[in-house]
Coordinates of C-alpha atoms (C1' of nucleotides) in Angstrom, one line a residue:
Chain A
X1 CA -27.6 4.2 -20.4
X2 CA -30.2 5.5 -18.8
X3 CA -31.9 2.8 -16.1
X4 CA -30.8 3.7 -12.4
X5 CA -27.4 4.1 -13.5
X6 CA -25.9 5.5 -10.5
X7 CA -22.6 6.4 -11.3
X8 CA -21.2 2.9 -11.3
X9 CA -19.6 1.1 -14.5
X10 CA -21.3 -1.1 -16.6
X11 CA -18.8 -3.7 -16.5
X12 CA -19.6 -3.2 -12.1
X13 CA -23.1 -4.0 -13.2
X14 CA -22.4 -6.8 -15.5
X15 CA -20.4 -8.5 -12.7
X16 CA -23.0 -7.9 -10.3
X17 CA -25.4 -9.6 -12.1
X18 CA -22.6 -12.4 -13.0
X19 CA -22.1 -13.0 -9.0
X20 CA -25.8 -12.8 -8.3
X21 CA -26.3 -15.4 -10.9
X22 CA -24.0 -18.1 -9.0
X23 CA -25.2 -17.1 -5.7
X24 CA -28.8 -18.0 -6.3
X25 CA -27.5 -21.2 -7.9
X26 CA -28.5 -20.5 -11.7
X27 CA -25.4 -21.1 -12.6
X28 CA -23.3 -23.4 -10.9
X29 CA -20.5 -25.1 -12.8
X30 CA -20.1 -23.1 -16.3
X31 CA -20.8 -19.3 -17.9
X32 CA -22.4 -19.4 -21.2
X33 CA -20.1 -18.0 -23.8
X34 CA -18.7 -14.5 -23.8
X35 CA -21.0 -13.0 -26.9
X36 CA -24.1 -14.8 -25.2
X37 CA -23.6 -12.5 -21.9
X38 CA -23.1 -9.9 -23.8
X39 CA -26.3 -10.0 -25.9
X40 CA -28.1 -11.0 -22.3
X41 CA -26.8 -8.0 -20.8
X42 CA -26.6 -5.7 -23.4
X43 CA -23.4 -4.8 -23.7
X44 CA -20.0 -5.4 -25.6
X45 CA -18.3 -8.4 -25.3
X46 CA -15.5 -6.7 -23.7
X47 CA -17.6 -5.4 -20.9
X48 CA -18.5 -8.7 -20.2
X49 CA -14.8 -9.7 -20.5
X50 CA -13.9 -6.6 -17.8
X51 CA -16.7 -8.2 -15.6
X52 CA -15.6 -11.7 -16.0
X53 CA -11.8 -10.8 -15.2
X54 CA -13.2 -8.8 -12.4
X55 CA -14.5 -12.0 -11.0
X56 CA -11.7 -14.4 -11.6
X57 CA -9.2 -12.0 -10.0
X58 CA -11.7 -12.6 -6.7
X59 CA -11.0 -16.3 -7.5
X60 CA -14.7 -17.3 -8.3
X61 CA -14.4 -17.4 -12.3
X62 CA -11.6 -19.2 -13.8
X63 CA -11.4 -18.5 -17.4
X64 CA -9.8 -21.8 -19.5
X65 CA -9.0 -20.3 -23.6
X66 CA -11.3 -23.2 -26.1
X67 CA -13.4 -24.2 -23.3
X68 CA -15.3 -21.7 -21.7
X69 CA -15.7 -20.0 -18.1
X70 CA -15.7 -21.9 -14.9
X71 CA -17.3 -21.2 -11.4
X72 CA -14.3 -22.0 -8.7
X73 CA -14.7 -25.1 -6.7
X74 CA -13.7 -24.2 -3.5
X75 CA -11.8 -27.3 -2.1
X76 CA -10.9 -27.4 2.0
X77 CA -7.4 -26.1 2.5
X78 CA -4.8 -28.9 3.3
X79 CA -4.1 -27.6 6.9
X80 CA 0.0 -27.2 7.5
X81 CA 1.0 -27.2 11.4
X82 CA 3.8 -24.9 12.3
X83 CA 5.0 -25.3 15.7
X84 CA 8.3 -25.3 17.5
X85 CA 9.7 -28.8 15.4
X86 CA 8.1 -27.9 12.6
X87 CA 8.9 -31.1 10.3
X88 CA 7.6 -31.4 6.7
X89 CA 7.7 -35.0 6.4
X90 CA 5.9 -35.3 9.9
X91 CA 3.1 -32.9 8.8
X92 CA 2.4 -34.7 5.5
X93 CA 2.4 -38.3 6.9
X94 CA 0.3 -37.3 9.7
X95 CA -2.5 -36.3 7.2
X96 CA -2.0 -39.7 5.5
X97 CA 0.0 -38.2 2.3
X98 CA 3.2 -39.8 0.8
X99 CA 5.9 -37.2 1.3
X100 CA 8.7 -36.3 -0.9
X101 CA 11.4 -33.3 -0.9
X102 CA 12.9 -32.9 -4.5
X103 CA 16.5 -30.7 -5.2
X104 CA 15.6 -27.9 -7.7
X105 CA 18.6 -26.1 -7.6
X106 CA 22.0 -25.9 -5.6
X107 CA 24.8 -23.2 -5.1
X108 CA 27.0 -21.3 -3.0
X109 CA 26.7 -17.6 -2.0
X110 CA 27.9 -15.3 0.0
X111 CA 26.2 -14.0 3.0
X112 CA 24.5 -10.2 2.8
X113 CA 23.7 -8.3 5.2
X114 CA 20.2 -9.8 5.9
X115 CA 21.2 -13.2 5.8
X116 CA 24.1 -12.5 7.9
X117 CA 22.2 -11.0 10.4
X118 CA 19.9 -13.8 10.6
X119 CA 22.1 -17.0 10.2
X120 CA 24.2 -15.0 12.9
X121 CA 27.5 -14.9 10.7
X122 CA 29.9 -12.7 9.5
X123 CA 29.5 -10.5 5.9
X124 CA 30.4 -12.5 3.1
X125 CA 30.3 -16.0 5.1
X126 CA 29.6 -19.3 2.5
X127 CA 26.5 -20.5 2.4
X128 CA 24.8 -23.3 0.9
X129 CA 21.2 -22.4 -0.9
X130 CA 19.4 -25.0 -1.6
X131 CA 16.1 -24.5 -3.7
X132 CA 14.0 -27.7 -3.1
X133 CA 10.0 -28.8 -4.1
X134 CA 7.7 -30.3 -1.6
X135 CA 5.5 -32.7 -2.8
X136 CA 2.6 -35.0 -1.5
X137 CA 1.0 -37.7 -3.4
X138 CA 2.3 -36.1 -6.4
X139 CA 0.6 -32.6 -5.5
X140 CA 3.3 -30.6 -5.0
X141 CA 3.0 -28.2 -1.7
X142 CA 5.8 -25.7 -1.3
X143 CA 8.9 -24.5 -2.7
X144 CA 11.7 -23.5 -0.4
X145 CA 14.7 -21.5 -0.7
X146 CA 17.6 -22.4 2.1
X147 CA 20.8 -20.9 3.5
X148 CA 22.9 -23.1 5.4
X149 CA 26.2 -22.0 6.5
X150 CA 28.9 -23.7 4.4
X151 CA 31.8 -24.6 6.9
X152 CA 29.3 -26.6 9.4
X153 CA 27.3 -28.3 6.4
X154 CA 29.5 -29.2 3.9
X155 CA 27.5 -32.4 2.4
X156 CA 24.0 -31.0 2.7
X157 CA 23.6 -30.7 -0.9
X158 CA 24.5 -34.5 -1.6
X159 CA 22.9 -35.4 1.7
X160 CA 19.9 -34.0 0.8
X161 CA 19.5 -35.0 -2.8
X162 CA 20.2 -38.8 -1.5
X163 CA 17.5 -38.3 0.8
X164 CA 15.2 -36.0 0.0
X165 CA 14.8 -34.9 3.6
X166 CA 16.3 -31.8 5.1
X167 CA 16.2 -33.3 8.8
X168 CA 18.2 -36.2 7.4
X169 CA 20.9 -34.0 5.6
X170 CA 21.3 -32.5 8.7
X171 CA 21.5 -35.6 11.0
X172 CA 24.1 -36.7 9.0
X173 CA 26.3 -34.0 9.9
X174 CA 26.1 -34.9 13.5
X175 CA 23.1 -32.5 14.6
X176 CA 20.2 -34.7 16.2
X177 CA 17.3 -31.9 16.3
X178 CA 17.0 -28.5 15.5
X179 CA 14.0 -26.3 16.5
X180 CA 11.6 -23.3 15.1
X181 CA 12.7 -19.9 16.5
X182 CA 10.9 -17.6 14.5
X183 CA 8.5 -17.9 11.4
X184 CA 7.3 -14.8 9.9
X185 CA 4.3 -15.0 7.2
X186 CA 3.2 -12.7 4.4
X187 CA 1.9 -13.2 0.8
X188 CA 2.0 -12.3 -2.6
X189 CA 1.6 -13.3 -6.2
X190 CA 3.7 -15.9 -7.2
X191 CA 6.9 -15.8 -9.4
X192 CA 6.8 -17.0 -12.6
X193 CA 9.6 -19.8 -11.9
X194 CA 8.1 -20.7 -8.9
X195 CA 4.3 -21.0 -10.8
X196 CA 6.0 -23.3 -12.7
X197 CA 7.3 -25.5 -9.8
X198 CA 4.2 -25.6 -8.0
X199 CA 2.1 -26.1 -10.9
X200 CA 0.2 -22.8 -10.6
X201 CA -1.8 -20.3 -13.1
X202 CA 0.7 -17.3 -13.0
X203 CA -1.3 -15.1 -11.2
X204 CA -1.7 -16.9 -8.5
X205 CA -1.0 -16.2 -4.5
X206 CA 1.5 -17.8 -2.3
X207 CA 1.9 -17.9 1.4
X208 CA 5.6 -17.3 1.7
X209 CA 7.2 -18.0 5.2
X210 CA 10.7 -17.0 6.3
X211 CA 12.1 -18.5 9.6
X212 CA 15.1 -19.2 11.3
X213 CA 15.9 -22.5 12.6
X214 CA 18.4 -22.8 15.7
X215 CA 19.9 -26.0 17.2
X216 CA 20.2 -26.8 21.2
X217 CA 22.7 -24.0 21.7
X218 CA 20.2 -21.5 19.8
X219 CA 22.8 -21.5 17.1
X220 CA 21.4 -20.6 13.9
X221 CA 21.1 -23.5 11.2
X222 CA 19.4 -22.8 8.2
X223 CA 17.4 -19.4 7.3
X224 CA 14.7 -20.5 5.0
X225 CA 11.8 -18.8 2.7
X226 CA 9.1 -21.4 1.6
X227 CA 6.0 -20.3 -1.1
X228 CA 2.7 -22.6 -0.5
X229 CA 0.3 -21.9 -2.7
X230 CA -2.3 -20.1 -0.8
X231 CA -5.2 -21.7 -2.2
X232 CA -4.2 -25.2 -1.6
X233 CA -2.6 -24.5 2.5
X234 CA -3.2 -23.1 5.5
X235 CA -0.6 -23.0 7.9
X236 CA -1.8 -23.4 11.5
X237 CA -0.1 -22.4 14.7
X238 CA -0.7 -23.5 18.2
X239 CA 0.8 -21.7 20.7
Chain B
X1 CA 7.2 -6.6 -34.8
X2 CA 8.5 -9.4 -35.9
X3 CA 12.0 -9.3 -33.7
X4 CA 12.5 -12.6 -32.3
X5 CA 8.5 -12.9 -31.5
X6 CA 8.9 -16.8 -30.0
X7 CA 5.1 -16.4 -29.6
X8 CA 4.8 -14.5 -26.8
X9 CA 2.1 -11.4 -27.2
X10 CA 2.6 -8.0 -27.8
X11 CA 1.9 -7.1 -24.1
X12 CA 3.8 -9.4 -22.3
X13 CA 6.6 -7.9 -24.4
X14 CA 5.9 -4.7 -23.2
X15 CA 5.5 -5.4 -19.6
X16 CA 9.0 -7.2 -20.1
X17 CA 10.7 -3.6 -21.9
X18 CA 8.7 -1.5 -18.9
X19 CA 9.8 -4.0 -16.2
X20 CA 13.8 -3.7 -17.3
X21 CA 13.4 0.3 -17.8
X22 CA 12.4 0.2 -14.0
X23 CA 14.9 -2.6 -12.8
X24 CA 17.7 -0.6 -14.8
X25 CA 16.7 2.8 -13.3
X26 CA 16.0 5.1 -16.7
X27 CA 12.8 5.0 -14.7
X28 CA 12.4 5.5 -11.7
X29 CA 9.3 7.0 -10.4
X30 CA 6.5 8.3 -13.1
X31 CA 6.1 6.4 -16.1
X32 CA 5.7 8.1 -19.4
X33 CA 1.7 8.9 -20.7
X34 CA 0.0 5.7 -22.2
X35 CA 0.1 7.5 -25.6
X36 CA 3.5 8.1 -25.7
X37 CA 4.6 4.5 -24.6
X38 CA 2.0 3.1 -27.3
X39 CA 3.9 5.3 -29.6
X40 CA 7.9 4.1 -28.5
X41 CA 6.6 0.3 -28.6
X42 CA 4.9 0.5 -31.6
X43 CA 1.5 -1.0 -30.4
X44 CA -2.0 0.3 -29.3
X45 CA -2.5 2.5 -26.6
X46 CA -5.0 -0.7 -25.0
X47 CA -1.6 -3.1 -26.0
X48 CA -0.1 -0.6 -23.2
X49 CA -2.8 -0.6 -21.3
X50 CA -2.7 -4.6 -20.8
X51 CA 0.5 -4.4 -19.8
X52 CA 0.7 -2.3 -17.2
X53 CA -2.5 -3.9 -15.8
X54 CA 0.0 -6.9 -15.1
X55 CA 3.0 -5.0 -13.8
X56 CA -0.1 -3.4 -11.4
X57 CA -1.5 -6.5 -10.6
X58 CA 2.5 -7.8 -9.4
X59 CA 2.3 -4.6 -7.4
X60 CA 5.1 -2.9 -9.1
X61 CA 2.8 -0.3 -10.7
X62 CA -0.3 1.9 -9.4
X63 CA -2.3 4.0 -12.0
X64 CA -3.8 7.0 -10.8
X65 CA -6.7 8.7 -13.0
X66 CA -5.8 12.1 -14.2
X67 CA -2.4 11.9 -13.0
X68 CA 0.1 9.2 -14.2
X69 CA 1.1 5.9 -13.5
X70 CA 3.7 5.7 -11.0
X71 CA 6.5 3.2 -10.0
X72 CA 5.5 1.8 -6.2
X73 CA 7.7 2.0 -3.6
X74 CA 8.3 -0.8 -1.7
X75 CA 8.0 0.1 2.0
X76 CA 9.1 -2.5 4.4
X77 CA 6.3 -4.4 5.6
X78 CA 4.7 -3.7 9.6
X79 CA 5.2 -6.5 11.9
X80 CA 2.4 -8.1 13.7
X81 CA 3.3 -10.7 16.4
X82 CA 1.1 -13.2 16.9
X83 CA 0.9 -15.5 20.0
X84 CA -0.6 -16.2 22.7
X85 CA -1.8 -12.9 24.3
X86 CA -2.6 -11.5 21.0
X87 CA -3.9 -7.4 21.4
X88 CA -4.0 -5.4 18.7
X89 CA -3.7 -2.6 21.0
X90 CA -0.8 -3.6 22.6
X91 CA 0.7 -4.8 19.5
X92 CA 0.5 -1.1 17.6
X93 CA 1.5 1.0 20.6
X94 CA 5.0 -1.2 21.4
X95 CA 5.9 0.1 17.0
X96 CA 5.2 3.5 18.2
X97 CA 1.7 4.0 16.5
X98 CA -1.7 5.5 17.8
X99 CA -4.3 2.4 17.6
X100 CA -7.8 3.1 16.9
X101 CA -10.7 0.5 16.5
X102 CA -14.1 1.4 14.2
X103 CA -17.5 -0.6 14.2
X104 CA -18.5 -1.0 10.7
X105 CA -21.4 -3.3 11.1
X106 CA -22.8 -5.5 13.7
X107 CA -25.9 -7.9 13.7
X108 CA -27.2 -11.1 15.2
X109 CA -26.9 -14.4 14.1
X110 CA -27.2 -18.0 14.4
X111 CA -24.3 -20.2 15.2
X112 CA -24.0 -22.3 11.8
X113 CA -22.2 -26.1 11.9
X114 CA -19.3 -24.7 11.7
X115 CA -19.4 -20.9 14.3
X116 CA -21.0 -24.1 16.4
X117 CA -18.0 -26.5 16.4
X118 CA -15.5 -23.4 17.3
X119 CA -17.6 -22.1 19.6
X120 CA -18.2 -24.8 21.3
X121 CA -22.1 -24.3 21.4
X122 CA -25.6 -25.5 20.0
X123 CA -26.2 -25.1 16.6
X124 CA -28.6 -22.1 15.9
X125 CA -27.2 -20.4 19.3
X126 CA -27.7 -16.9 19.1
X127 CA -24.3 -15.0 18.0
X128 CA -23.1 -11.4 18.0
X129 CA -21.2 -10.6 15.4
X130 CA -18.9 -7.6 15.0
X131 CA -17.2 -6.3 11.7
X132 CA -14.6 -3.7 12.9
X133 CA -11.9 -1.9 11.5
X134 CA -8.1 -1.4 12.9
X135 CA -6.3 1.3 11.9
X136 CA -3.1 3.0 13.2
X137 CA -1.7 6.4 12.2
X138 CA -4.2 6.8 9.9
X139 CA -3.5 3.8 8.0
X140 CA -5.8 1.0 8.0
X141 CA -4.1 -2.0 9.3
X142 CA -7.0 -5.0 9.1
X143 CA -10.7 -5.4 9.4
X144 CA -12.1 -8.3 11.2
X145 CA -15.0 -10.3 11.7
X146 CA -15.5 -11.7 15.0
X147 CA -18.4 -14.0 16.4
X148 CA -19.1 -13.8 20.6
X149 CA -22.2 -16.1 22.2
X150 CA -25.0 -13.6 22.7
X151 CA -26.0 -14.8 25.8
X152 CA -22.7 -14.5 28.0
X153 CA -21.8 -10.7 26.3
X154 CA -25.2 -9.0 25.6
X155 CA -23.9 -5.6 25.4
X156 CA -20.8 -6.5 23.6
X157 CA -21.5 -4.2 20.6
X158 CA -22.3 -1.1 22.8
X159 CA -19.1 -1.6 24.3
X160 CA -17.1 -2.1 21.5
X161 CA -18.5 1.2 20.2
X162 CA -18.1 3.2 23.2
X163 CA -14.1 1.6 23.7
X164 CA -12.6 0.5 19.9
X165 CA -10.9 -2.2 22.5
X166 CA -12.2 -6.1 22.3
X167 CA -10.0 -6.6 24.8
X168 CA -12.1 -3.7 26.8
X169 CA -15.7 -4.7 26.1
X170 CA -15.0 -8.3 27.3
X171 CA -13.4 -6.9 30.5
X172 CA -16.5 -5.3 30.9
X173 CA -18.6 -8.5 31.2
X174 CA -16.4 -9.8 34.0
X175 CA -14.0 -11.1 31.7
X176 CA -10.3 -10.3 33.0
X177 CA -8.0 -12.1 30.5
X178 CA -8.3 -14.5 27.5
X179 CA -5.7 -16.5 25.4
X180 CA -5.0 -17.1 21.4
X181 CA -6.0 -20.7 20.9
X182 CA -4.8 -21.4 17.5
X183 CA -4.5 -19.1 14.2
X184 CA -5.1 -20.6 10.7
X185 CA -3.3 -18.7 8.1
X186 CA -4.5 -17.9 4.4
X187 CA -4.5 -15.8 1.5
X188 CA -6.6 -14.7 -0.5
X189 CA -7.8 -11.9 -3.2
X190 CA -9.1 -8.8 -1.3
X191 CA -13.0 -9.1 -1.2
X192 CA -14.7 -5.7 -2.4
X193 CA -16.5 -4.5 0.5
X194 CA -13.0 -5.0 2.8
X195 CA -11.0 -3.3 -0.3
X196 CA -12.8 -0.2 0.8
X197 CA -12.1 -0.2 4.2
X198 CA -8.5 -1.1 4.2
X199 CA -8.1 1.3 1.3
X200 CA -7.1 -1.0 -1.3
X201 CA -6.4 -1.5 -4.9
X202 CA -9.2 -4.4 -5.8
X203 CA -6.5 -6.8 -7.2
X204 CA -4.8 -7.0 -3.6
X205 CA -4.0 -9.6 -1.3
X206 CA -4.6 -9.7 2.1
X207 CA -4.2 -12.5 5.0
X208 CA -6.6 -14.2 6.2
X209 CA -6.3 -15.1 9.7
X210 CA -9.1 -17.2 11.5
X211 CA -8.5 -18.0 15.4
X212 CA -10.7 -18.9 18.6
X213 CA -9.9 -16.8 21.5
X214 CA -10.5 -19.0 25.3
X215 CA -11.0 -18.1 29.0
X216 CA -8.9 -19.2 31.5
X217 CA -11.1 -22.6 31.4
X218 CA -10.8 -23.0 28.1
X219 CA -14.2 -22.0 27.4
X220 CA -14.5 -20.0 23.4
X221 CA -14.9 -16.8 23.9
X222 CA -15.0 -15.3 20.4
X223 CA -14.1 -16.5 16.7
X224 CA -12.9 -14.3 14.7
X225 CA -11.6 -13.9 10.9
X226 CA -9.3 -11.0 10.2
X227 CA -7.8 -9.2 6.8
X228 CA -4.6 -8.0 6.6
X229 CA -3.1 -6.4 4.0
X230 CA -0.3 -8.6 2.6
X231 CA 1.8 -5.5 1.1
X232 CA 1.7 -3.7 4.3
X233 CA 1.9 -6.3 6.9
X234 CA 3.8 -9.6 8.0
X235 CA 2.6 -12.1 10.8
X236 CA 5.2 -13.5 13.0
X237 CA 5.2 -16.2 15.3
X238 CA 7.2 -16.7 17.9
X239 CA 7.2 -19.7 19.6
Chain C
dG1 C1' -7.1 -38.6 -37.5
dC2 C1' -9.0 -34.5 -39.6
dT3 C1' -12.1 -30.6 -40.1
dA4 C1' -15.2 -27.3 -38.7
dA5 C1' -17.4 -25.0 -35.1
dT6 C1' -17.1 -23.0 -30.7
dT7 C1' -14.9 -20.2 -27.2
dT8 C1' -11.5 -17.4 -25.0
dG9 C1' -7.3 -14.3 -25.9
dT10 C1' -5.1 -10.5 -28.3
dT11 C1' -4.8 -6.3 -31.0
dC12 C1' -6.2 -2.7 -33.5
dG13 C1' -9.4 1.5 -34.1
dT14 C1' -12.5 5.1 -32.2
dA15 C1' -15.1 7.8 -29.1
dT16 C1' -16.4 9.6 -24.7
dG17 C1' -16.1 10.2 -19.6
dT18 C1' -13.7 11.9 -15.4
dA19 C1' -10.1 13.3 -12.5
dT20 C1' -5.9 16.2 -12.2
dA21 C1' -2.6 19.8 -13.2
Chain D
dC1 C1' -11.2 27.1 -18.3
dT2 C1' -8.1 24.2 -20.9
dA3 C1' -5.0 20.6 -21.6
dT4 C1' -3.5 16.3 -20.0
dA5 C1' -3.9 11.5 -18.7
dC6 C1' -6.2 7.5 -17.2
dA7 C1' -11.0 4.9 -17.4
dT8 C1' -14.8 3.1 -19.8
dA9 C1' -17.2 1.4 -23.7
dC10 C1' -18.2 0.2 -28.4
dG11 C1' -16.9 -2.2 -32.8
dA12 C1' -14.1 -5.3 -35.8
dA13 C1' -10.9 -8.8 -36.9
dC14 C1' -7.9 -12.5 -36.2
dA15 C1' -5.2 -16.0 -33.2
dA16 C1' -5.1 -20.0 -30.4
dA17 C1' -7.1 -23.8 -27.8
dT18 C1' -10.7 -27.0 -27.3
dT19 C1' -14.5 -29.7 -28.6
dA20 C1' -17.9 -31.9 -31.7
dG21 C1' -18.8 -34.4 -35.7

DNA sequence: GCTAATTTGTTCGTATGTATA
DNA sequence: CTATACATACGAACAAATTAG
């Protein structure tokens, strides 16, 4: 306790060290084992264990129970276009990936007072929600939650279970095209159920994106709130 | 303990019995001492401890040393737009807020493959870059880090200093107007060094928002890669 | 396929430091 | 100044998942 200590925690140090260790390249794919840092650095194995959390909450470390402590490959992002006709199927084929939109879950609400507002409909309107998975080449992308207004799309659940395409579902009930209005983006740790969807460790961060889209008469069509997981997309606009 | 255990540890329980006592109101803003909760769950204060490191990490709780842990309010998050004619000036002032611009750091460098490709230049071209901080009202809304060719704004960290306005020091080196390219939205964990500036828990997320700026003839005028707190702030697109 | 060793995860106990009321 | 309350740190033991033999 008594080298240069400076006021800053041990388990601080520890991860220092830990971090300066990968970045000079002496360690590059896996830790030694928690007691063996602990002897190096001369503390408990829980400080090591603060340090190593620390680190994995930055997304270097990944920590995997049996097998050890893992420095995080950083793959490239899988780069998601959001434009005026933003169209999932078209984003995923143009990067040369097998799309596919599965139904999670279906049911009928009634519109509050922000969906009502947005979808442009009186209090307490139906709606169809829709919960549905996107996946590409079996690694699965986004999960979105959608409010469509009931009277106008009766079928869209059945439409869009057939077809596993929301632009379908809708150009079965007479309405060619439909168009972006406004996409809003924030992010947060995922929920639990949604971890499970995309396939996620449960503290993981997702992208979310809520957005409005509107047909040719700037009539509202669906309200929708997709999760991507943030360390697998990057949404891209061009303006 | 041994009440319908199905396997699931002792903290996760307890997050589960403090998450309900919030979501049912009995409380509402301060949480009981650690001691005391140890004591009404029947585990170790470090059992408690765990768990309310996980309702903190969800952002539902904030410890503060000395004083309690506290339920956190959920303020509704600021808007940014985003499009073409992105200014953060501009942007603050038209929500009613005093914008305010801070150098943090600023060095030379050499355009890498990659500052080369967005910028349009030759590899190892020399490079200003500028680490600044936007804040409004007090509250710290983003740092950035943005990357300007050395040779066509040689003073552009003297008049970045002197104005806290991008927008500014370029229009002092003949530079009237400039547009929003593209935007590539991410998220990430806060890095350390920006959790101090934006005033943040070290668990948080922020956006990460990487664009090219252009001239009117399409020539890069700056990259730039900025941090936004995801609990305080929402990007929206309109398009 | 089974067992033992390895490694991370959880839980207790205890003590001390540091900020706040 | 004292009491309270969260933060750090050490030690010990066992559980759970994985790997090696």
């Amino acid at each position: 306790m008594n080298d240069a200590d400076e006021g800053v925690t041990r388990w601080r140090r520890v991860a220092d060290r830990i971090r300066a260790s990968i970045a000079d390249g002496s360690v590059s794919n896996q830790l030694p084992p928690e007691t063996e840092l602990a002897e190096r650095y001369a503390v408990n194995r829980h400080t090591v264990r603060r340090a190593i959390q620390s680190l994995a909450a930055e997304g270097l470390l990944r920590s995997e129970r049996g097998r050890g402590t893992f420095v995080n490959a950083s793959a490239p992002r899988l780069a998601y276009p959001v434009g005026l006709r933003t169209r999932f199927s078209e984003n995923v084929t143009a990067q040369g990936q097998r799309p596919a939109g599965r139904l999670i879950r279906s049911e009928t609400v009634r519109a509050d007072q922000a969906l009502a507002a947005l979808l442009n409909c009186p209090l307490g309107a139906a709606l169809a929600r829709l919960d549905t998975l996107s996946v590409a080449s079996g690694l699965p992308l986004s999960v979105s939650t959608g409010y469509f207004p009931a009277d106008r799309f009766p079928n869209i659940v059945r439409d869009y279970a057939e077809t596993g395409s929301i632009t379908e579902a809708l150009r079965r009930h007479g309405l060619p095209d439909y168009r972006r209005l406004e996409t809003r983006i924030t992010a947060e740790r995922v929920h639990p159920v949604d971890a499970e969807h995309l396939d996620l460790p449960p503290d993981s961060i997702v992208l979310v994106s809520s957005a409005v889209d509107v047909d040719a008469e700037d009539r509202p069509v669906q309200a929708m709130r997709s999760r991507f997981p943030a360390d697998r997309m990057e949404l891209v606009f061009r303006l």
